N, CA and C atoms as an extended XYZ file, in Angstrom:
276
Properties=species:S:1:pos:R:3:atomname:S:1:resname:S:1:resid:I:1 pbc="F F F"
N        -0.147       71.087       53.470 N   MET     1
C        -1.572       71.092       53.391 CA  MET     1
C        -2.091       69.758       53.891 C   MET     1
N        -3.270       69.823       54.500 N   ALA     2
C        -3.910       68.592       54.943 CA  ALA     2
C        -5.417       68.748       54.834 C   ALA     2
N        -6.079       67.636       54.665 N   GLY     3
C        -7.534       67.632       54.612 CA  GLY     3
C        -8.061       66.410       55.318 C   GLY     3
N        -9.153       66.569       56.018 N   LEU     4
C        -9.763       65.469       56.752 CA  LEU     4
C       -11.100       65.140       56.107 C   LEU     4
N       -11.277       63.892       55.717 N   VAL     5
C       -12.527       63.411       55.140 CA  VAL     5
C       -13.186       62.514       56.183 C   VAL     5
N       -14.472       62.726       56.425 N   VAL     6
C       -15.188       61.943       57.432 CA  VAL     6
C       -16.515       61.451       56.868 C   VAL     6
N       -17.119       60.520       57.579 N   THR     7
C       -18.465       60.049       57.284 CA  THR     7
C       -19.384       60.633       58.340 C   THR     7
N       -20.520       61.166       57.914 N   ILE     8
C       -21.510       61.691       58.858 CA  ILE     8
C       -22.719       60.766       58.805 C   ILE     8
N       -23.107       60.249       59.983 N   ARG     9
C       -24.242       59.343       60.028 CA  ARG     9
C       -25.233       59.798       61.092 C   ARG     9
N       -26.521       59.597       60.846 N   PRO    10
C       -27.522       59.972       61.845 CA  PRO    10
C       -27.627       58.909       62.931 C   PRO    10
N       -27.883       59.356       64.152 N   VAL    11
C       -28.162       58.459       65.277 CA  VAL    11
C       -29.559       58.814       65.763 C   VAL    11
N       -30.461       57.847       65.678 N   ILE    12
C       -31.861       58.075       66.033 CA  ILE    12
C       -32.177       57.277       67.297 C   ILE    12
N       -32.737       57.950       68.287 N   THR    13
C       -33.185       57.257       69.492 CA  THR    13
C       -34.704       57.333       69.560 C   THR    13
N       -35.296       56.239       70.039 N   ILE    14
C       -36.750       56.153       70.120 CA  ILE    14
C       -37.277       56.831       71.384 C   ILE    14
N       -36.588       56.565       72.512 N   PHE    15
C       -37.041       57.170       73.768 CA  PHE    15
C       -35.855       57.713       74.529 C   PHE    15
N       -35.775       58.968       74.802 N   PRO    16
C       -36.631       60.023       74.265 CA  PRO    16
C       -36.332       60.225       72.782 C   PRO    16
N       -37.334       60.616       72.014 N   PRO    17
C       -37.125       60.755       70.575 CA  PRO    17
C       -36.137       61.867       70.250 C   PRO    17
N       -35.118       61.501       69.507 N   SER    18
C       -34.141       62.502       69.091 CA  SER    18
C       -33.364       61.994       67.886 C   SER    18
N       -32.820       62.927       67.159 N   VAL    19
C       -31.942       62.623       66.029 CA  VAL    19
C       -30.714       63.507       66.182 C   VAL    19
N       -29.555       62.915       66.098 N   ARG    20
C       -28.311       63.689       66.101 CA  ARG    20
C       -27.383       63.071       65.068 C   ARG    20
N       -26.390       63.815       64.685 N   PHE    21
C       -25.447       63.343       63.689 CA  PHE    21
C       -24.093       63.117       64.330 C   PHE    21
N       -23.407       62.062       63.887 N   VAL    22
C       -22.108       61.684       64.430 CA  VAL    22
C       -21.107       61.607       63.285 C   VAL    22
N       -19.931       62.148       63.516 N   VAL    23
C       -18.825       62.093       62.560 CA  VAL    23
C       -17.935       60.919       62.940 C   VAL    23
N       -17.647       60.052       61.968 N   ASP    24
C       -16.717       58.949       62.230 CA  ASP    24
C       -15.977       58.583       60.946 C   ASP    24
N       -15.201       57.527       60.998 N   ASN    25
C       -14.417       57.045       59.862 CA  ASN    25
C       -13.516       58.138       59.284 C   ASN    25
N       -12.671       58.757       60.126 N   PRO    26
C       -11.821       59.847       59.618 CA  PRO    26
C       -10.694       59.325       58.725 C   PRO    26
N       -10.419       60.088       57.670 N   ARG    27
C        -9.301       59.797       56.776 CA  ARG    27
C        -8.556       61.104       56.534 C   ARG    27
N        -7.307       61.126       56.914 N   LEU    28
C        -6.485       62.327       56.772 CA  LEU    28
C        -5.666       62.230       55.491 C   LEU    28
N        -5.745       63.279       54.692 N   TYR    29
C        -4.960       63.356       53.458 CA  TYR    29
C        -3.972       64.511       53.579 C   TYR    29
N        -2.772       64.277       53.080 N   VAL    30
C        -1.715       65.290       53.117 CA  VAL    30
C        -1.358       65.632       51.679 C   VAL    30
N        -1.317       66.936       51.388 N   GLY    31
C        -0.971       67.385       50.043 CA  GLY    31
C         0.524       67.640       49.940 C   GLY    31
N         1.138       67.009       48.958 N   GLU    32
C         2.562       67.214       48.698 CA  GLU    32
C         2.698       68.111       47.485 C   GLU    32
N         3.531       69.132       47.632 N   ILE    33
C         3.742       70.084       46.543 CA  ILE    33
C         5.178       69.953       46.051 C   ILE    33
N         5.344       69.835       44.762 N   ASN    34
C         6.663       69.770       44.156 CA  ASN    34
C         7.200       71.190       44.016 C   ASN    34
N         8.148       71.543       44.853 N   LEU    35
C         8.692       72.903       44.823 CA  LEU    35
C         9.674       73.121       43.678 C   LEU    35
N        10.094       72.041       43.035 N   ASN    36
C        11.030       72.164       41.912 CA  ASN    36
C        10.327       72.219       40.571 C   ASN    36
N         9.018       71.983       40.544 N   GLY    37
C         8.278       71.955       39.282 CA  GLY    37
C         7.856       73.339       38.837 C   GLY    37
N         7.330       73.388       37.631 N   ALA    38
C         6.873       74.655       37.072 CA  ALA    38
C         5.530       75.075       37.664 C   ALA    38
N         4.671       74.097       37.985 N   ASP    39
C         3.332       74.390       38.505 CA  ASP    39
C         3.289       74.067       39.999 C   ASP    39
N         3.347       75.098       40.816 N   LEU    40
C         3.375       74.906       42.269 CA  LEU    40
C         1.978       74.828       42.878 C   LEU    40
N         0.946       74.945       42.090 N   THR    41
C        -0.398       75.021       42.651 CA  THR    41
C        -1.119       73.683       42.708 C   THR    41
N        -0.614       72.639       42.124 N   GLU    42
C        -1.300       71.352       42.085 CA  GLU    42
C        -0.660       70.352       43.042 C   GLU    42
N        -1.244       70.165       44.230 N   PRO    43
C        -0.682       69.178       45.160 CA  PRO    43
C        -1.066       67.750       44.765 C   PRO    43
N        -0.257       66.807       45.188 N   VAL    44
C        -0.577       65.391       45.062 CA  VAL    44
C        -1.061       64.955       46.436 C   VAL    44
N        -2.310       64.469       46.508 N   TRP    45
C        -2.915       64.115       47.793 CA  TRP    45
C        -2.648       62.658       48.109 C   TRP    45
N        -2.109       62.412       49.297 N   ARG    46
C        -1.826       61.052       49.751 CA  ARG    46
C        -2.507       60.832       51.097 C   ARG    46
N        -3.049       59.638       51.281 N   ARG    47
C        -3.698       59.317       52.549 CA  ARG    47
C        -2.634       59.095       53.613 C   ARG    47
N        -2.807       59.761       54.754 N   ALA    48
C        -1.833       59.657       55.844 CA  ALA    48
C        -1.931       58.292       56.511 C   ALA    48
N        -0.792       57.785       56.924 N   ASP    49
C        -0.720       56.511       57.640 CA  ASP    49
C        -1.063       56.767       59.103 C   ASP    49
N        -2.210       56.244       59.541 N   ILE    50
C        -2.626       56.495       60.926 CA  ILE    50
C        -2.281       55.324       61.838 C   ILE    50
N        -1.354       54.478       61.397 N   SER    51
C        -0.916       53.398       62.276 CA  SER    51
C        -0.027       53.945       63.402 C   SER    51
N         0.509       55.151       63.204 N   ASP    52
C         1.276       55.812       64.256 CA  ASP    52
C         0.305       56.278       65.339 C   ASP    52
N         0.502       55.864       66.600 N   PRO    53
C        -0.438       56.226       67.667 CA  PRO    53
C        -0.615       57.734       67.858 C   PRO    53
N         0.442       58.513       67.673 N   ALA    54
C         0.343       59.964       67.861 CA  ALA    54
C        -0.553       60.581       66.779 C   ALA    54
N        -0.388       60.153       65.539 N   THR    55
C        -1.226       60.659       64.450 CA  THR    55
C        -2.677       60.250       64.658 C   THR    55
N        -2.899       58.998       65.048 N   ALA    56
C        -4.262       58.512       65.297 CA  ALA    56
C        -4.917       59.298       66.429 C   ALA    56
N        -4.162       59.622       67.468 N   ALA    57
C        -4.701       60.382       68.604 CA  ALA    57
C        -5.099       61.796       68.184 C   ALA    57
N        -4.297       62.426       67.343 N   ILE    58
C        -4.617       63.777       66.865 CA  ILE    58
C        -5.936       63.760       66.102 C   ILE    58
N        -6.081       62.804       65.207 N   ILE    59
C        -7.301       62.720       64.406 CA  ILE    59
C        -8.504       62.401       65.282 C   ILE    59
N        -8.367       61.475       66.218 N   GLU    60
C        -9.477       61.122       67.105 CA  GLU    60
C        -9.915       62.309       67.961 C   GLU    60
N        -8.959       63.087       68.459 N   ASN    61
C        -9.312       64.271       69.247 CA  ASN    61
C       -10.031       65.313       68.396 C   ASN    61
N        -9.620       65.426       67.148 N   TYR    62
C       -10.263       66.352       66.218 CA  TYR    62
C       -11.714       65.939       65.975 C   TYR    62
N       -11.933       64.647       65.711 N   VAL    63
C       -13.288       64.122       65.480 CA  VAL    63
C       -14.128       64.259       66.745 C   VAL    63
N       -13.536       64.016       67.906 N   GLU    64
C       -14.251       64.167       69.176 CA  GLU    64
C       -14.720       65.607       69.375 C   GLU    64
N       -13.874       66.559       69.012 N   ALA    65
C       -14.253       67.974       69.136 CA  ALA    65
C       -15.429       68.302       68.227 C   ALA    65
N       -15.457       67.711       67.040 N   ILE    66
C       -16.585       67.924       66.135 CA  ILE    66
C       -17.849       67.305       66.714 C   ILE    66
N       -17.740       66.075       67.230 N   ASN    67
C       -18.918       65.389       67.765 CA  ASN    67
C       -19.444       66.033       69.042 C   ASN    67
N       -18.588       66.727       69.789 N   ASP    68
C       -19.045       67.418       71.000 CA  ASP    68
C       -20.049       68.524       70.656 C   ASP    68
N       -19.852       69.179       69.532 N   ASN    69
C       -20.759       70.239       69.100 CA  ASN    69
C       -20.675       70.322       67.579 C   ASN    69
N       -21.438       69.480       66.917 N   ILE    70
C       -21.305       69.328       65.462 CA  ILE    70
C       -21.716       70.582       64.689 C   ILE    70
N       -22.594       71.406       65.266 N   THR    71
C       -23.018       72.609       64.546 CA  THR    71
C       -22.024       73.750       64.673 C   THR    71
N       -21.214       73.750       65.723 N   ASN    72
C       -20.237       74.817       65.931 CA  ASN    72
C       -19.053       74.275       66.741 C   ASN    72
N       -18.260       73.369       66.151 N   PRO    73
C       -17.171       72.762       66.921 CA  PRO    73
C       -16.046       73.743       67.229 C   PRO    73
N       -15.411       73.544       68.377 N   ASP    74
C       -14.243       74.346       68.750 CA  ASP    74
C       -13.008       73.610       68.258 C   ASP    74
N       -12.478       74.040       67.122 N   LEU    75
C       -11.314       73.391       66.530 CA  LEU    75
C       -10.058       74.243       66.664 C   LEU    75
N       -10.118       75.227       67.570 N   SER    76
C        -8.996       76.152       67.699 CA  SER    76
C        -7.754       75.472       68.246 C   SER    76
N        -7.962       74.462       69.069 N   GLY    77
C        -6.818       73.733       69.609 CA  GLY    77
C        -5.975       74.596       70.508 C   GLY    77
N        -4.683       74.473       70.361 N   GLY    78
C        -3.747       75.167       71.218 CA  GLY    78
C        -2.707       74.176       71.680 C   GLY    78
N        -1.607       74.644       72.231 N   PRO    79
C        -0.541       73.737       72.647 CA  PRO    79
C        -1.035       72.701       73.643 C   PRO    79
N        -0.782       71.437       73.332 N   GLY    80
C        -1.098       70.360       74.255 CA  GLY    80
C        -2.551       69.930       74.265 C   GLY    80
N        -3.393       70.496       73.415 N   THR    81
C        -4.805       70.124       73.445 CA  THR    81
C        -5.079       68.852       72.676 C   THR    81
N        -4.232       68.502       71.740 N   GLY    82
C        -4.464       67.325       70.927 CA  GLY    82
C        -5.302       67.596       69.694 C   GLY    82
N        -5.817       68.811       69.542 N   TYR    83
C        -6.600       69.112       68.360 CA  TYR    83
C        -5.669       69.319       67.174 C   TYR    83
N        -6.208       69.136       65.993 N   LEU    84
C        -5.413       69.189       64.770 CA  LEU    84
C        -4.642       70.491       64.637 C   LEU    84
N        -5.305       71.623       64.858 N   CYS    85
C        -4.637       72.923       64.737 CA  CYS    85
C        -3.509       73.049       65.755 C   CYS    85
N        -3.782       72.596       66.985 N   GLY    86
C        -2.817       72.747       68.064 CA  GLY    86
C        -1.559       71.915       67.832 C   GLY    86
N        -1.716       70.715       67.296 N   LYS    87
C        -0.577       69.831       67.115 CA  LYS    87
C         0.203       70.092       65.830 C   LYS    87
N        -0.530       70.408       64.768 N   MET    88
C         0.137       70.564       63.477 CA  MET    88
C         0.511       72.011       63.203 C   MET    88
N         0.009       72.910       64.014 N   GLY    89
C         0.388       74.306       63.883 CA  GLY    89
C        -0.407       75.043       62.820 C   GLY    89
N        -0.294       76.323       62.840 N   SER    90
C        -0.933       77.145       61.815 CA  SER    90
C        -0.027       78.328       61.553 C   SER    90
N        -0.076       78.821       60.323 N   GLN    91
C         0.742       79.967       59.959 CA  GLN    91
C        -0.134       81.187       59.864 C   GLN    91
N         0.372       82.300       60.367 N   HIS    92
C        -0.401       83.552       60.336 CA  HIS    92
C         0.258       84.513       59.366 C   HIS    92
């Protein structure tokens, strides 16, 4: 399991007048589940180390996809796209 926490901030321009929202400051959390315990439903959430360039690139591409169209982002990803779904996979 993984979860991405971001900050959403408004960007206001005077000329031409407009307001848009930007997602930044991403923090990726990974849920660890103890498969040997009695309660398998409670994950322990740990913040992912983004000092690894590959992990940082995945998160940045994910945030970029959101900022490209914040009301309806294309997060489907796919092999080689760099989006979170594409790189980390999904189970059907």
